[in-house]
Tab-separated table of C-alpha atoms in Angstrom:
chain	number	residue	atom	x	y	z
A	1	MET	CA	18.449	-42.110	-105.672
A	2	ASP	CA	16.122	-44.075	-103.430
A	3	ASN	CA	18.889	-46.440	-102.442
A	4	GLU	CA	21.118	-43.581	-101.469
A	5	ASP	CA	18.469	-42.126	-99.151
A	6	LYS	CA	18.001	-45.426	-97.366
A	7	SER	CA	21.705	-46.037	-96.788
A	8	ASN	CA	22.628	-42.473	-95.721
A	9	PRO	CA	22.656	-42.128	-91.880
A	10	PHE	CA	22.206	-38.387	-92.112
A	11	SER	CA	18.964	-38.614	-93.924
A	12	CYS	CA	16.248	-36.061	-93.069
A	13	ASN	CA	14.055	-38.564	-91.201
A	14	LEU	CA	16.837	-39.539	-88.871
A	15	ILE	CA	17.691	-35.938	-88.116
A	16	LYS	CA	14.065	-35.207	-87.282
A	17	LYS	CA	13.890	-38.122	-84.838
A	18	VAL	CA	17.053	-37.028	-83.030
A	19	SER	CA	15.828	-33.426	-82.717
A	20	ILE	CA	12.519	-34.509	-81.177
A	21	LYS	CA	14.325	-36.684	-78.658
A	22	ARG	CA	16.712	-33.891	-77.684
A	23	ARG	CA	13.871	-31.457	-77.252
A	24	PHE	CA	12.086	-33.860	-74.913
A	25	ILE	CA	15.190	-34.383	-72.781
A	26	LEU	CA	15.895	-30.650	-72.658
A	27	THR	CA	12.327	-29.967	-71.587
A	28	VAL	CA	12.574	-32.483	-68.744
A	29	ILE	CA	15.888	-31.032	-67.571
A	30	LEU	CA	14.551	-27.482	-67.606
A	31	THR	CA	11.443	-28.550	-65.693
A	32	ILE	CA	13.568	-30.184	-62.982
A	33	LEU	CA	15.880	-27.171	-62.725
A	34	PHE	CA	12.903	-24.826	-62.434
A	35	ALA	CA	11.407	-26.919	-59.658
A	36	VAL	CA	14.700	-26.979	-57.733
A	37	VAL	CA	15.226	-23.235	-58.060
A	38	SER	CA	11.635	-22.546	-56.997
A	39	TYR	CA	11.981	-24.760	-53.914
A	40	ILE	CA	15.217	-23.096	-52.855
A	41	GLY	CA	13.926	-19.573	-53.353
A	42	ILE	CA	10.457	-19.976	-51.880
A	43	ASP	CA	9.592	-18.250	-48.549
A	44	LYS	CA	8.637	-21.306	-46.539
A	45	SER	CA	6.766	-19.142	-44.034
A	46	ALA	CA	4.015	-18.966	-46.625
A	47	PHE	CA	3.100	-22.528	-45.704
A	48	SER	CA	2.203	-21.385	-42.228
A	49	ASN	CA	-0.066	-18.554	-41.234
A	50	MET	CA	2.124	-17.453	-38.303
A	51	GLU	CA	5.695	-17.815	-37.115
A	52	GLY	CA	6.643	-15.990	-33.904
A	53	TYR	CA	9.533	-15.018	-31.664
A	54	SER	CA	9.162	-14.513	-27.936
A	55	LEU	CA	10.148	-11.149	-26.457
A	56	ASN	CA	9.332	-12.007	-22.894
A	57	HIS	CA	12.975	-11.710	-21.796
A	58	PHE	CA	13.289	-8.157	-23.096
A	59	ALA	CA	13.790	-5.382	-20.563
A	60	TYR	CA	15.338	-1.945	-20.352
A	61	GLY	CA	18.521	-2.071	-18.363
A	62	VAL	CA	19.084	-5.703	-19.336
A	63	GLU	CA	19.533	-5.427	-23.121
A	64	GLN	CA	20.099	-2.356	-25.267
A	65	GLY	CA	16.697	-1.052	-24.408
A	66	ARG	CA	14.971	-1.186	-27.788
A	67	PHE	CA	12.855	-3.838	-29.481
A	68	ASP	CA	14.399	-3.072	-32.853
A	69	GLY	CA	17.848	-3.823	-31.418
A	70	TYR	CA	16.544	-7.128	-30.145
A	71	LEU	CA	14.864	-7.958	-33.440
A	72	LYS	CA	18.078	-7.565	-35.450
A	73	ASN	CA	18.962	-11.023	-34.217
A	74	LEU	CA	15.871	-12.496	-35.877
A	75	SER	CA	16.133	-14.080	-39.324
A	76	ASP	CA	14.662	-11.881	-42.055
A	77	LYS	CA	13.926	-15.066	-43.947
A	78	ASN	CA	11.368	-15.960	-41.271
A	79	LEU	CA	10.095	-12.497	-40.299
A	80	ARG	CA	10.454	-10.152	-43.239
A	81	ILE	CA	10.558	-6.427	-42.559
A	82	ASP	CA	7.647	-5.785	-44.935
A	83	ARG	CA	5.551	-8.687	-43.715
A	84	PRO	CA	2.377	-7.974	-41.649
A	85	THR	CA	3.262	-8.560	-37.994
A	86	ALA	CA	0.961	-9.373	-35.103
A	87	ILE	CA	1.623	-8.521	-31.465
A	88	VAL	CA	0.593	-11.653	-29.589
A	89	ILE	CA	0.012	-11.233	-25.839
A	90	ASP	CA	-0.296	-14.293	-23.614
A	91	GLY	CA	-1.144	-16.412	-26.648
A	92	LEU	CA	-3.815	-14.086	-28.072
A	93	ASN	CA	-3.438	-11.944	-31.185
A	94	ALA	CA	-3.930	-8.403	-29.841
A	95	VAL	CA	-3.199	-6.195	-32.880
A	96	THR	CA	-1.645	-6.593	-36.343
A	97	LEU	CA	0.511	-3.932	-37.987
A	98	LYS	CA	1.798	-3.619	-41.533
A	99	ASN	CA	5.369	-4.630	-40.688
A	100	ARG	CA	7.850	-5.538	-38.007
A	101	GLU	CA	9.107	-1.969	-37.650
A	102	ASP	CA	5.665	-0.630	-36.733
A	103	ALA	CA	5.062	-3.465	-34.259
A	104	SER	CA	8.412	-2.750	-32.605
A	105	LEU	CA	7.594	0.967	-32.493
A	106	VAL	CA	4.284	0.319	-30.696
A	107	LEU	CA	5.929	-1.791	-27.994
A	108	ASN	CA	8.753	0.710	-27.523
A	109	ASP	CA	6.308	3.612	-27.221
A	110	ILE	CA	4.452	1.807	-24.426
A	111	LEU	CA	7.669	1.030	-22.545
A	112	ASP	CA	9.046	4.550	-23.025
A	113	LYS	CA	6.161	6.029	-21.009
A	114	TYR	CA	7.392	4.204	-17.904
A	115	LYS	CA	11.144	4.365	-18.536
A	116	ASN	CA	12.071	7.717	-16.974
A	117	GLY	CA	13.801	7.299	-13.608
A	118	PHE	CA	13.661	3.503	-13.594
A	119	MET	CA	16.517	1.045	-13.952
A	120	LYS	CA	14.357	-1.671	-15.562
A	121	VAL	CA	11.182	-1.592	-17.599
A	122	TYR	CA	9.656	-4.738	-19.068
A	123	PHE	CA	6.397	-6.475	-19.864
A	124	LYS	CA	4.916	-8.816	-17.308
A	125	ASN	CA	2.995	-10.536	-20.107
A	126	ASP	CA	4.357	-13.096	-22.566
A	127	VAL	CA	4.786	-10.872	-25.653
A	128	LYS	CA	5.625	-12.155	-29.149
A	129	LEU	CA	5.969	-10.634	-32.606
A	130	VAL	CA	4.406	-12.991	-35.136
A	131	GLY	CA	4.509	-12.904	-38.939
A	132	VAL	CA	1.064	-13.115	-40.557
A	133	ASP	CA	0.237	-14.246	-44.127
A	134	SER	CA	-3.554	-14.243	-44.049
A	135	PRO	CA	-4.961	-11.453	-46.276
A	136	ALA	CA	-8.125	-11.284	-44.137
A	137	VAL	CA	-6.322	-9.857	-41.082
A	138	LYS	CA	-7.122	-6.229	-40.227
A	139	ILE	CA	-4.001	-4.072	-40.387
A	140	GLU	CA	-3.903	-1.267	-37.813
A	141	THR	CA	-1.867	1.914	-37.720
A	142	VAL	CA	0.585	2.619	-34.908
A	143	GLU	CA	-1.888	5.068	-33.342
A	144	GLU	CA	-4.770	2.584	-33.487
A	145	ALA	CA	-2.650	-0.193	-32.020
A	146	LEU	CA	-1.478	2.031	-29.157
A	147	LYS	CA	-5.056	3.005	-28.331
A	148	ASN	CA	-6.178	-0.629	-28.305
A	149	LEU	CA	-3.270	-1.826	-26.170
A	150	GLU	CA	-3.351	1.046	-23.676
A	151	GLY	CA	-7.095	0.713	-23.038
A	152	ASP	CA	-9.938	3.186	-23.115
A	153	ASP	CA	-9.648	6.598	-21.498
A	154	ALA	CA	-10.465	6.885	-17.810
A	155	GLU	CA	-14.197	7.301	-17.183
A	156	THR	CA	-15.190	10.445	-15.276
A	157	TYR	CA	-18.340	11.728	-13.590
A	158	THR	CA	-19.416	15.316	-12.965
A	159	VAL	CA	-20.904	15.794	-9.500
A	160	LYS	CA	-24.541	16.928	-9.425
A	161	ASP	CA	-26.775	18.401	-6.724
A	162	HIS	CA	-27.351	16.102	-3.734
A	163	ASP	CA	-24.596	13.693	-4.833
A	164	THR	CA	-22.446	12.065	-2.168
A	165	LEU	CA	-19.422	9.833	-2.503
A	166	TRP	CA	-21.598	6.974	-1.280
A	167	SER	CA	-24.314	7.566	-3.915
A	168	ILE	CA	-21.688	7.884	-6.660
A	169	SER	CA	-20.013	4.647	-5.585
A	170	ARG	CA	-23.382	2.862	-5.732
A	171	LYS	CA	-24.146	4.356	-9.151
A	172	PHE	CA	-20.950	2.937	-10.693
A	173	GLY	CA	-20.682	-0.257	-8.643
A	174	ILE	CA	-17.429	0.664	-6.944
A	175	THR	CA	-16.365	1.162	-3.332
A	176	LEU	CA	-15.495	4.358	-1.472
A	177	ASP	CA	-11.902	3.117	-1.316
A	178	ASP	CA	-11.923	2.865	-5.123
A	179	ILE	CA	-13.018	6.506	-5.404
A	180	TYR	CA	-10.268	7.672	-3.033
A	181	LYS	CA	-7.636	5.650	-4.930
A	182	LEU	CA	-8.763	7.034	-8.288
A	183	ASN	CA	-8.922	10.587	-6.864
A	184	PRO	CA	-6.090	10.950	-4.283
A	185	THR	CA	-6.876	14.606	-3.509
A	186	VAL	CA	-10.625	14.204	-3.000
A	187	THR	CA	-12.149	14.698	0.459
A	188	ALA	CA	-15.470	13.641	1.948
A	189	THR	CA	-16.895	17.033	0.966
A	190	ILE	CA	-17.655	17.249	-2.762
A	191	PHE	CA	-19.310	20.044	-4.734
A	192	LYS	CA	-21.485	20.404	-7.807
A	193	GLY	CA	-19.433	20.462	-11.008
A	194	GLN	CA	-16.495	18.586	-9.498
A	195	ILE	CA	-15.093	15.946	-11.867
A	196	LEU	CA	-14.273	12.564	-10.361
A	197	LYS	CA	-12.608	9.538	-11.911
A	198	VAL	CA	-14.859	6.513	-11.549
A	199	LYS	CA	-13.016	4.041	-13.782
A	200	GLU	CA	-9.338	3.543	-14.533
A	201	PRO	CA	-8.323	2.570	-18.074
A	202	LYS	CA	-7.454	-1.126	-18.270
A	203	PRO	CA	-4.457	-1.632	-20.570
A	204	VAL	CA	-3.965	-4.974	-22.297
A	205	LEU	CA	-0.266	-4.989	-21.426
A	206	THR	CA	1.147	-4.817	-17.915
A	207	VAL	CA	4.384	-2.846	-17.781
A	208	VAL	CA	6.626	-3.569	-14.803
A	209	SER	CA	9.098	-0.852	-13.858
A	210	GLU	CA	11.750	-1.210	-11.180
A	211	LYS	CA	13.949	1.255	-9.361
A	212	LYS	CA	16.349	1.043	-6.451
A	213	VAL	CA	15.709	3.356	-3.501
A	214	VAL	CA	17.596	4.114	-0.294
A	215	TYR	CA	15.760	5.638	2.658
A	216	MET	CA	15.823	5.940	6.441
A	217	ASP	CA	13.162	4.154	8.454
A	218	ASP	CA	12.226	3.714	12.106
A	219	ILE	CA	12.725	0.461	13.970
A	220	PRO	CA	9.710	0.211	16.310
A	221	HIS	CA	10.590	-0.323	19.955
A	222	GLU	CA	9.138	-3.150	21.989
A	223	THR	CA	7.117	-2.836	25.188
A	224	VAL	CA	8.202	-5.031	28.077
A	225	TYR	CA	5.682	-5.619	30.861
A	226	GLN	CA	6.845	-6.425	34.387
A	227	LYS	CA	4.725	-7.352	37.391
A	228	ASP	CA	4.617	-5.073	40.431
A	229	GLY	CA	3.147	-6.450	43.655
A	230	ASP	CA	2.899	-2.981	45.219
A	231	MET	CA	0.466	-1.770	42.544
A	232	LEU	CA	-3.221	-2.649	42.475
A	233	ILE	CA	-4.382	-5.138	39.900
A	234	ASN	CA	-5.597	-3.546	36.622
A	235	THR	CA	-3.267	-0.571	37.080
A	236	SER	CA	-0.030	0.129	35.250
A	237	LYS	CA	2.637	2.778	34.830
A	238	VAL	CA	5.534	3.437	32.468
A	239	VAL	CA	8.805	3.177	34.377
A	240	ALA	CA	11.139	3.595	31.382
A	241	ASP	CA	10.282	5.306	28.116
A	242	GLY	CA	10.880	3.432	24.894
A	243	GLU	CA	12.657	4.854	21.877
A	244	ASP	CA	12.515	3.787	18.234
A	245	GLY	CA	15.685	2.817	16.425
A	246	VAL	CA	16.840	4.021	13.009
A	247	LYS	CA	17.949	2.035	9.950
A	248	ILE	CA	18.950	2.693	6.348
A	249	VAL	CA	16.961	0.541	3.935
A	250	THR	CA	18.021	-0.340	0.392
A	251	ALA	CA	15.128	-1.745	-1.618
A	252	VAL	CA	13.802	-2.305	-5.119
A	253	LEU	CA	10.345	-0.871	-5.730
A	254	LYS	CA	8.237	-2.566	-8.384
A	255	TYR	CA	5.419	-0.749	-10.165
A	256	CYS	CA	2.729	-2.227	-12.426
A	257	ASN	CA	1.510	0.337	-14.963
A	258	GLY	CA	2.746	3.117	-12.704
A	259	GLN	CA	1.153	1.833	-9.485
A	260	ILE	CA	3.478	0.476	-6.803
A	261	SER	CA	2.912	-3.255	-6.353
A	262	GLU	CA	5.681	-4.540	-4.116
A	263	GLU	CA	8.922	-3.716	-2.341
A	264	ASP	CA	11.868	-6.090	-2.203
A	265	VAL	CA	14.265	-5.147	0.597
A	266	ILE	CA	17.869	-5.805	-0.433
A	267	ASN	CA	19.715	-4.614	2.653
A	268	GLU	CA	19.201	-2.925	6.025
A	269	ASP	CA	21.921	-1.103	7.983
A	270	VAL	CA	21.009	-0.329	11.597
A	271	LEU	CA	22.197	3.112	12.694
A	272	LYS	CA	20.570	3.077	16.119
A	273	GLU	CA	19.117	0.156	18.062
A	274	PRO	CA	15.629	0.605	19.579
A	275	VAL	CA	15.200	0.932	23.345
A	276	SER	CA	12.376	-1.053	24.935
A	277	GLU	CA	9.622	0.632	26.939
A	278	ILE	CA	9.231	-0.802	30.452
A	279	VAL	CA	5.727	-0.893	31.926
A	280	SER	CA	4.907	-2.038	35.459
A	281	VAL	CA	1.613	-3.881	35.810
A	282	GLY	CA	-0.072	-4.113	39.192
A	283	THR	CA	-0.801	-7.522	40.684
A	284	LYS	CA	-1.892	-6.486	44.173
A	285	PRO	CA	-5.465	-7.693	44.853
A	286	ILE	CA	-8.040	-5.113	45.904
A	287	SER	CA	-9.051	-5.932	49.473
A	288	ALA	CA	-12.460	-5.381	51.035
A	289	THR	CA	-10.979	-2.557	53.111
A	290	VAL	CA	-8.405	-0.116	51.797
A	291	ALA	CA	-5.393	1.550	53.374
A	292	LEU	CA	-5.057	5.028	51.931
A	293	ASP	CA	-2.172	7.467	51.866
A	294	TYR	CA	-2.734	11.146	52.568
A	295	PRO	CA	-3.118	13.108	49.325
A	296	ILE	CA	-0.658	15.750	50.602
A	297	ARG	CA	2.996	15.156	51.522
A	298	GLY	CA	4.790	16.603	54.503
A	299	HIS	CA	3.241	17.960	57.711
A	300	ILE	CA	-0.509	17.291	57.649
A	301	VAL	CA	-2.814	20.025	58.956
A	302	ILE	CA	-6.513	19.162	58.912
A	303	THR	CA	-8.542	22.359	59.009
A	304	SER	CA	-11.999	20.718	58.883
A	305	ARG	CA	-12.946	17.149	59.785
A	306	TYR	CA	-15.615	14.744	58.617
A	307	GLY	CA	-19.044	15.201	60.245
A	308	GLN	CA	-21.775	17.730	60.847
A	309	ARG	CA	-20.811	21.318	60.159
A	310	TRP	CA	-23.131	24.311	60.133
A	311	GLY	CA	-26.116	22.026	60.276
A	312	ARG	CA	-25.164	19.686	57.466
A	313	LEU	CA	-22.721	16.857	56.750
A	314	HIS	CA	-19.193	17.781	55.785
A	315	ALA	CA	-18.551	14.645	53.712
A	316	GLY	CA	-14.752	14.708	53.889
A	317	ILE	CA	-11.736	16.369	55.441
A	318	ASP	CA	-9.939	19.569	54.441
A	319	ILE	CA	-6.115	19.435	54.405
A	320	ALA	CA	-4.254	22.738	54.348
A	321	ALA	CA	-1.630	23.267	51.619
A	322	SER	CA	-0.071	25.955	49.450
A	323	ILE	CA	-1.192	26.925	45.955
A	324	ASN	CA	0.138	24.462	43.332
A	325	ASP	CA	1.385	21.909	45.863
A	326	PRO	CA	1.073	18.406	44.330
A	327	ILE	CA	-2.019	16.321	45.092
A	328	TYR	CA	-1.362	12.546	45.068
A	329	ALA	CA	-3.641	9.544	44.529
A	330	ALA	CA	-4.423	7.941	47.894
A	331	ASP	CA	-4.402	4.505	46.209
A	332	GLY	CA	-4.235	2.995	42.744
A	333	GLY	CA	-7.314	2.933	40.569
A	334	THR	CA	-9.126	4.391	37.570
A	335	VAL	CA	-10.053	8.049	37.119
A	336	VAL	CA	-13.837	8.137	36.684
A	337	PHE	CA	-14.214	11.925	36.707
A	338	ALA	CA	-11.875	14.860	36.131
A	339	GLY	CA	-13.480	18.257	35.663
A	340	TRP	CA	-15.560	21.016	37.211
A	341	GLU	CA	-18.193	20.193	39.816
A	342	ASN	CA	-20.320	22.778	41.643
A	343	GLY	CA	-18.995	23.439	45.149
A	344	TYR	CA	-15.918	21.248	44.579
A	345	GLY	CA	-14.391	23.353	41.805
A	346	ASN	CA	-11.869	21.279	39.869
A	347	LEU	CA	-12.451	17.718	41.067
A	348	VAL	CA	-10.827	14.300	40.516
A	349	GLU	CA	-12.657	11.057	41.377
A	350	ILE	CA	-10.756	7.736	41.495
A	351	ASP	CA	-12.434	4.320	41.621
A	352	HIS	CA	-10.337	1.846	43.643
A	353	GLY	CA	-12.638	-1.143	43.240
A	354	ASN	CA	-14.860	-2.937	45.735
A	355	GLY	CA	-17.118	0.123	45.828
A	356	TYR	CA	-14.440	2.568	47.093
A	357	VAL	CA	-14.088	5.970	45.408
A	358	THR	CA	-11.952	8.926	46.577
A	359	TYR	CA	-12.613	12.633	45.853
A	360	TYR	CA	-9.981	15.420	45.551
A	361	GLY	CA	-11.578	18.898	45.368
A	362	HIS	CA	-10.683	22.589	44.870
A	363	ALA	CA	-7.675	21.821	42.608
A	364	ASN	CA	-5.999	24.629	40.729
A	365	LYS	CA	-5.037	22.327	37.828
A	366	LEU	CA	-5.947	18.752	36.883
A	367	LEU	CA	-3.149	16.451	35.658
A	368	VAL	CA	-5.275	13.425	34.737
A	369	LYS	CA	-8.365	12.733	32.652
A	370	LYS	CA	-11.262	10.324	32.765
A	371	GLY	CA	-10.198	6.763	31.999
A	372	ASP	CA	-6.593	7.173	33.146
A	373	LYS	CA	-5.117	4.379	35.247
A	374	VAL	CA	-3.231	5.813	38.209
A	375	TYR	CA	-1.004	4.203	40.783
A	376	LYS	CA	-0.767	4.911	44.489
A	377	GLY	CA	1.167	8.129	45.081
A	378	GLU	CA	0.862	9.366	41.469
A	379	LYS	CA	0.547	13.128	41.053
A	380	ILE	CA	-2.999	13.831	39.844
A	381	ALA	CA	-3.573	17.580	40.421
A	382	LEU	CA	-2.263	20.819	41.969
A	383	VAL	CA	-3.673	22.509	45.086
A	384	GLY	CA	-5.938	25.491	44.448
A	385	MET	CA	-8.925	27.534	45.629
A	386	THR	CA	-11.557	26.666	43.020
A	387	GLY	CA	-15.194	26.157	44.002
A	388	ASN	CA	-16.526	27.102	47.455
A	389	THR	CA	-13.428	27.681	49.581
A	390	THR	CA	-11.904	30.317	51.832
A	391	GLY	CA	-8.279	29.350	51.250
A	392	PRO	CA	-5.973	26.901	49.443
A	393	HIS	CA	-6.554	23.323	50.592
A	394	VAL	CA	-7.568	19.832	49.414
A	395	HIS	CA	-11.065	18.592	50.162
A	396	PHE	CA	-10.633	14.791	50.457
A	397	GLU	CA	-13.545	12.313	50.567
A	398	VAL	CA	-13.921	8.532	50.713
A	399	ARG	CA	-17.164	6.991	49.489
A	400	LYS	CA	-18.229	3.371	49.907
A	401	ASN	CA	-20.886	2.294	47.389
A	402	GLY	CA	-21.704	5.957	46.819
A	403	VAL	CA	-22.107	6.854	50.516
A	404	PRO	CA	-19.581	9.225	52.196
A	405	VAL	CA	-17.592	7.598	55.034
A	406	ASN	CA	-15.015	9.010	57.447
A	407	PRO	CA	-11.651	9.210	55.583
A	408	MET	CA	-9.713	8.971	58.856
A	409	THR	CA	-10.824	5.326	59.119
A	410	TYR	CA	-8.778	4.479	56.020
A	411	LEU	CA	-5.838	6.892	56.159
A	412	LYS	CA	-2.589	5.611	57.539
């Protein structure tokens, strides 16, 4: 019996040895297969805290107009729908939401507020959606994320007694221009209880919106100056009126968070060319003595001369004329007075330089005002009977350094 056991290859001991060997091999094979399957099936993003995809080329009017449409092109293997997703703005993690869908919804909600009426709406910032694996990250709701990204509410101030725009600007460290920009309808007069914006919310994201506009605009005319040797130096007159032109402008207006930031002109079509204004500028030097024209045209009738009259000096000459006849400047110069003067009635005084000033009294109507530059022969008033007078005429005086002199010496 013992001999048979030793010679039989199928003895129990041999079978046991083979079984142990097979079990070992099978265990090794199963271990290898398990490792291979685990490697293939593992989400490799778990080895990294964040993997992101840039959305900075997204814009309404360029793509379909939705972030979720854009994100369909992303690999779910790398950015799972149910994976916490961060909105990264200019390299900084701004907010984290529970999944990609919520993150996309937040961005779309922000863009939608600026979409109406615009051909393009997009973020100026570099915006990315990034998968997050860290369990320590705070997950925000859509409402919380929107509040954080859109900034705090505008800060307001209720006007109190004795407040002024200046005192309010000092209180909040802003300028008067800031107050007017924040409150477009406000005026310099404010009242108790009035509510003013003193701080604009500062959103984290900058939304750029673009729209094309077509409008008519003026083309400003130029002014051309030409020298005139017959006019006194420092005097001028318009010899041809200018006229603005008209053009049709096609432009793209860009807004940042609803505030216009720039205008890019695409095309201009000129409908009407501008016409230049022509102005003559006097170059004639003012001489020590002046040659004056009579202030009245036509036949000259002097009804009262320069000199003593009724026991006192008559400081000028009186020239007869009809009511509302034109009164002309005897020479070019600057109007230094135009108004009512006792005795003279309506009076014009013109300074011709070198101490010479001419007076034109009793006018019915004045056609110039103080500061006007007038040229020789320019109409300055109309004949009347204002002041102390017995009939329509012009009282004409010449004064040298403030002292009346005989006008006949200078009239030609």
